[in-house]
Amino acid sequence: MKSPTDFIVTPRENKRYSNTKNIGGIDFLVSSSEEDARYSNRYAEVKALPINYCGPIKVGDTLLVHHNVFKFYNDIKGRRKSGKSFLKDNLFLVDSEQFFMFKQDDKWYAHDRYCYVKPIKTKESIIFKNTKEEPLVAEMIYPNTTLVNQGVKKGDLISFKPESEYEFEVDGEKLYRMFDHQITMIL
């Protein structure tokens, strides 16, 4: 089974939500809300590529997807429904605008115009900063092809535009997803 335009995926561990935490061998429910985007499963395993797809992604790779791909919602009559990405039997359709990175051979790659940066802790200064993270400064973790072609590489300290942070957890690490045009300079 293949789609003309979309990747066919399943959620990691066949779970639509990542709302449990294992503490001492016991799974605890940390959120019972299906509306809370922080606990939507964002990892999808590729089961089939689009017809005539010629890109780098392969069957078996992991996609970092939008939080609405696997979520349930309630229709106007209060009935629980799957979102527009649902195909059947825990299979979902994901188009190229619904994922932001892909993981191949245990290495993440930024997709399209997206990049990922890691916020840095506030530096000591004579000026008081009431924040845990340095404002508008981060370390480049996953640059995309456009940024690499402009000389931005992994590990560079960069500055970015205000209000451009979109928080993700990638392999247990807090990162911000941004568009490449939101990176303003290498520091």
mmCIF file of N, CA and C in Angstrom, residues 39-98:
data_model
loop_
_atom_site.group_PDB
_atom_site.id
_atom_site.type_symbol
_atom_site.label_atom_id
_atom_site.label_comp_id
_atom_site.label_asym_id
_atom_site.label_seq_id
_atom_site.Cartn_x
_atom_site.Cartn_y
_atom_site.Cartn_z
ATOM 1 N N TYR A 39 1.944 16.117 25.423
ATOM 2 C CA TYR A 39 1.983 14.673 25.621
ATOM 3 C C TYR A 39 1.518 13.885 24.400
ATOM 4 N N SER A 40 1.388 14.547 23.272
ATOM 5 C CA SER A 40 1.108 13.825 22.028
ATOM 6 C C SER A 40 2.390 13.141 21.569
ATOM 7 N N ASN A 41 2.257 11.933 21.080
ATOM 8 C CA ASN A 41 3.422 11.244 20.543
ATOM 9 C C ASN A 41 3.856 11.961 19.268
ATOM 10 N N ARG A 42 5.111 12.322 19.180
ATOM 11 C CA ARG A 42 5.621 13.036 18.006
ATOM 12 C C ARG A 42 6.548 12.168 17.154
ATOM 13 N N TYR A 43 6.725 10.932 17.525
ATOM 14 C CA TYR A 43 7.625 10.051 16.789
ATOM 15 C C TYR A 43 6.824 9.058 15.952
ATOM 16 N N ALA A 44 7.126 9.010 14.664
ATOM 17 C CA ALA A 44 6.412 8.127 13.745
ATOM 18 C C ALA A 44 7.409 7.267 12.976
ATOM 19 N N GLU A 45 7.094 5.986 12.855
ATOM 20 C CA GLU A 45 7.937 5.086 12.065
ATOM 21 C C GLU A 45 7.368 4.992 10.651
ATOM 22 N N VAL A 46 8.237 5.180 9.664
ATOM 23 C CA VAL A 46 7.816 5.145 8.267
ATOM 24 C C VAL A 46 7.577 3.697 7.849
ATOM 25 N N LYS A 47 6.352 3.435 7.365
ATOM 26 C CA LYS A 47 5.978 2.101 6.881
ATOM 27 C C LYS A 47 5.976 2.041 5.352
ATOM 28 N N ALA A 48 5.658 3.177 4.692
ATOM 29 C CA ALA A 48 5.653 3.218 3.225
ATOM 30 C C ALA A 48 5.950 4.640 2.756
ATOM 31 N N LEU A 49 6.703 4.735 1.669
ATOM 32 C CA LEU A 49 7.051 6.018 1.073
ATOM 33 C C LEU A 49 6.008 6.419 0.033
ATOM 34 N N PRO A 50 5.892 7.727 -0.241
ATOM 35 C CA PRO A 50 4.981 8.132 -1.317
ATOM 36 C C PRO A 50 5.423 7.538 -2.659
ATOM 37 N N ILE A 51 4.478 7.354 -3.560
ATOM 38 C CA ILE A 51 4.785 6.852 -4.898
ATOM 39 C C ILE A 51 5.749 7.829 -5.571
ATOM 40 N N ASN A 52 6.767 7.324 -6.212
ATOM 41 C CA ASN A 52 7.782 8.117 -6.927
ATOM 42 C C ASN A 52 8.602 9.034 -6.019
ATOM 43 N N TYR A 53 8.644 8.764 -4.719
ATOM 44 C CA TYR A 53 9.456 9.570 -3.800
ATOM 45 C C TYR A 53 10.929 9.290 -4.059
ATOM 46 N N CYS A 54 11.737 10.346 -4.157
ATOM 47 C CA CYS A 54 13.168 10.196 -4.461
ATOM 48 C C CYS A 54 14.068 10.822 -3.401
ATOM 49 N N GLY A 55 13.544 11.131 -2.229
ATOM 50 C CA GLY A 55 14.328 11.801 -1.196
ATOM 51 C C GLY A 55 15.133 10.833 -0.347
ATOM 52 N N PRO A 56 15.736 11.343 0.726
ATOM 53 C CA PRO A 56 16.623 10.541 1.567
ATOM 54 C C PRO A 56 15.922 9.616 2.563
ATOM 55 N N ILE A 57 14.642 9.833 2.831
ATOM 56 C CA ILE A 57 13.936 9.054 3.845
ATOM 57 C C ILE A 57 13.651 7.647 3.322
ATOM 58 N N LYS A 58 13.824 6.661 4.235
ATOM 59 C CA LYS A 58 13.620 5.250 3.878
ATOM 60 C C LYS A 58 12.577 4.621 4.805
ATOM 61 N N VAL A 59 12.027 3.516 4.376
ATOM 62 C CA VAL A 59 11.128 2.745 5.235
ATOM 63 C C VAL A 59 11.906 2.338 6.482
ATOM 64 N N GLY A 60 11.299 2.509 7.656
ATOM 65 C CA GLY A 60 11.954 2.192 8.920
ATOM 66 C C GLY A 60 12.528 3.400 9.627
ATOM 67 N N ASP A 61 12.691 4.511 8.909
ATOM 68 C CA ASP A 61 13.183 5.740 9.535
ATOM 69 C C ASP A 61 12.120 6.302 10.478
ATOM 70 N N THR A 62 12.542 7.197 11.366
ATOM 71 C CA THR A 62 11.644 7.864 12.299
ATOM 72 C C THR A 62 11.429 9.296 11.846
ATOM 73 N N LEU A 63 10.178 9.750 11.860
ATOM 74 C CA LEU A 63 9.849 11.145 11.565
ATOM 75 C C LEU A 63 9.433 11.833 12.855
ATOM 76 N N LEU A 64 9.841 13.085 13.031
ATOM 77 C CA LEU A 64 9.374 13.922 14.136
ATOM 78 C C LEU A 64 8.199 14.725 13.580
ATOM 79 N N VAL A 65 6.987 14.382 14.006
ATOM 80 C CA VAL A 65 5.772 14.893 13.378
ATOM 81 C C VAL A 65 5.076 15.965 14.214
ATOM 82 N N HIS A 66 4.110 16.625 13.574
ATOM 83 C CA HIS A 66 3.271 17.623 14.232
ATOM 84 C C HIS A 66 2.456 16.954 15.335
ATOM 85 N N HIS A 67 2.159 17.696 16.395
ATOM 86 C CA HIS A 67 1.461 17.102 17.545
ATOM 87 C C HIS A 67 0.027 16.648 17.235
ATOM 88 N N ASN A 68 -0.571 17.110 16.144
ATOM 89 C CA ASN A 68 -1.945 16.711 15.829
ATOM 90 C C ASN A 68 -2.042 15.430 15.000
ATOM 91 N N VAL A 69 -0.933 14.878 14.528
ATOM 92 C CA VAL A 69 -0.989 13.716 13.636
ATOM 93 C C VAL A 69 -1.704 12.536 14.295
ATOM 94 N N PHE A 70 -1.379 12.212 15.533
ATOM 95 C CA PHE A 70 -1.935 11.025 16.184
ATOM 96 C C PHE A 70 -3.072 11.326 17.162
ATOM 97 N N LYS A 71 -3.381 12.579 17.410
ATOM 98 C CA LYS A 71 -4.349 12.935 18.448
ATOM 99 C C LYS A 71 -5.784 12.550 18.102
ATOM 100 N N PHE A 72 -6.536 12.314 19.160
ATOM 101 C CA PHE A 72 -7.990 12.172 19.060
ATOM 102 C C PHE A 72 -8.608 13.545 19.249
ATOM 103 N N TYR A 73 -9.816 13.716 18.785
ATOM 104 C CA TYR A 73 -10.584 14.918 19.068
ATOM 105 C C TYR A 73 -12.037 14.507 19.234
ATOM 106 N N ASN A 74 -12.834 15.407 19.765
ATOM 107 C CA ASN A 74 -14.257 15.153 19.921
ATOM 108 C C ASN A 74 -15.014 15.968 18.886
ATOM 109 N N ASP A 75 -15.918 15.306 18.154
ATOM 110 C CA ASP A 75 -16.690 16.026 17.150
ATOM 111 C C ASP A 75 -17.784 16.860 17.819
ATOM 112 N N ILE A 76 -18.624 17.495 17.026
ATOM 113 C CA ILE A 76 -19.641 18.404 17.541
ATOM 114 C C ILE A 76 -20.656 17.710 18.461
ATOM 115 N N LYS A 77 -20.797 16.394 18.305
ATOM 116 C CA LYS A 77 -21.712 15.638 19.161
ATOM 117 C C LYS A 77 -20.998 14.967 20.328
ATOM 118 N N GLY A 78 -19.708 15.280 20.502
ATOM 119 C CA GLY A 78 -18.949 14.735 21.616
ATOM 120 C C GLY A 78 -18.385 13.346 21.383
ATOM 121 N N ARG A 79 -18.442 12.859 20.160
ATOM 122 C CA ARG A 79 -17.911 11.529 19.843
ATOM 123 C C ARG A 79 -16.406 11.619 19.595
ATOM 124 N N ARG A 80 -15.697 10.657 20.131
ATOM 125 C CA ARG A 80 -14.238 10.604 19.974
ATOM 126 C C ARG A 80 -13.913 10.170 18.547
ATOM 127 N N LYS A 81 -13.064 10.962 17.878
ATOM 128 C CA LYS A 81 -12.692 10.693 16.483
ATOM 129 C C LYS A 81 -11.177 10.818 16.335
ATOM 130 N N SER A 82 -10.671 10.198 15.287
ATOM 131 C CA SER A 82 -9.271 10.386 14.910
ATOM 132 C C SER A 82 -9.171 11.606 14.015
ATOM 133 N N GLY A 83 -8.002 12.202 13.950
ATOM 134 C CA GLY A 83 -7.786 13.380 13.115
ATOM 135 C C GLY A 83 -7.702 13.033 11.642
ATOM 136 N N LYS A 84 -7.459 14.044 10.822
ATOM 137 C CA LYS A 84 -7.455 13.879 9.368
ATOM 138 C C LYS A 84 -6.324 12.995 8.859
ATOM 139 N N SER A 85 -5.297 12.779 9.659
ATOM 140 C CA SER A 85 -4.169 11.953 9.225
ATOM 141 C C SER A 85 -4.443 10.452 9.336
ATOM 142 N N PHE A 86 -5.461 10.080 10.098
ATOM 143 C CA PHE A 86 -5.742 8.667 10.325
ATOM 144 C C PHE A 86 -6.133 7.974 9.025
ATOM 145 N N LEU A 87 -5.527 6.803 8.773
ATOM 146 C CA LEU A 87 -5.858 5.996 7.602
ATOM 147 C C LEU A 87 -6.683 4.787 8.038
ATOM 148 N N LYS A 88 -6.057 3.869 8.758
ATOM 149 C CA LYS A 88 -6.737 2.692 9.317
ATOM 150 C C LYS A 88 -5.752 1.904 10.168
ATOM 151 N N ASP A 89 -6.270 1.104 11.077
ATOM 152 C CA ASP A 89 -5.456 0.154 11.850
ATOM 153 C C ASP A 89 -4.133 0.735 12.358
ATOM 154 N N ASN A 90 -4.170 1.880 13.001
ATOM 155 C CA ASN A 90 -2.975 2.534 13.547
ATOM 156 C C ASN A 90 -1.984 2.962 12.468
ATOM 157 N N LEU A 91 -2.461 3.170 11.250
ATOM 158 C CA LEU A 91 -1.673 3.728 10.155
ATOM 159 C C LEU A 91 -2.153 5.154 9.893
ATOM 160 N N PHE A 92 -1.198 6.046 9.633
ATOM 161 C CA PHE A 92 -1.510 7.457 9.441
ATOM 162 C C PHE A 92 -0.803 7.970 8.189
ATOM 163 N N LEU A 93 -1.405 8.955 7.553
ATOM 164 C CA LEU A 93 -0.811 9.628 6.395
ATOM 165 C C LEU A 93 -0.166 10.926 6.856
ATOM 166 N N VAL A 94 1.097 11.122 6.479
ATOM 167 C CA VAL A 94 1.829 12.330 6.858
ATOM 168 C C VAL A 94 2.390 12.949 5.594
ATOM 169 N N ASP A 95 2.006 14.211 5.339
ATOM 170 C CA ASP A 95 2.571 14.889 4.170
ATOM 171 C C ASP A 95 3.859 15.605 4.563
ATOM 172 N N SER A 96 4.535 16.169 3.611
ATOM 173 C CA SER A 96 5.865 16.748 3.866
ATOM 174 C C SER A 96 5.817 17.986 4.762
ATOM 175 N N GLU A 97 4.642 18.560 4.984
ATOM 176 C CA GLU A 97 4.534 19.716 5.872
ATOM 177 C C GLU A 97 4.142 19.330 7.290
ATOM 178 N N GLN A 98 3.939 18.041 7.550
ATOM 179 C CA GLN A 98 3.544 17.587 8.877
ATOM 180 C C GLN A 98 4.703 16.979 9.668
#
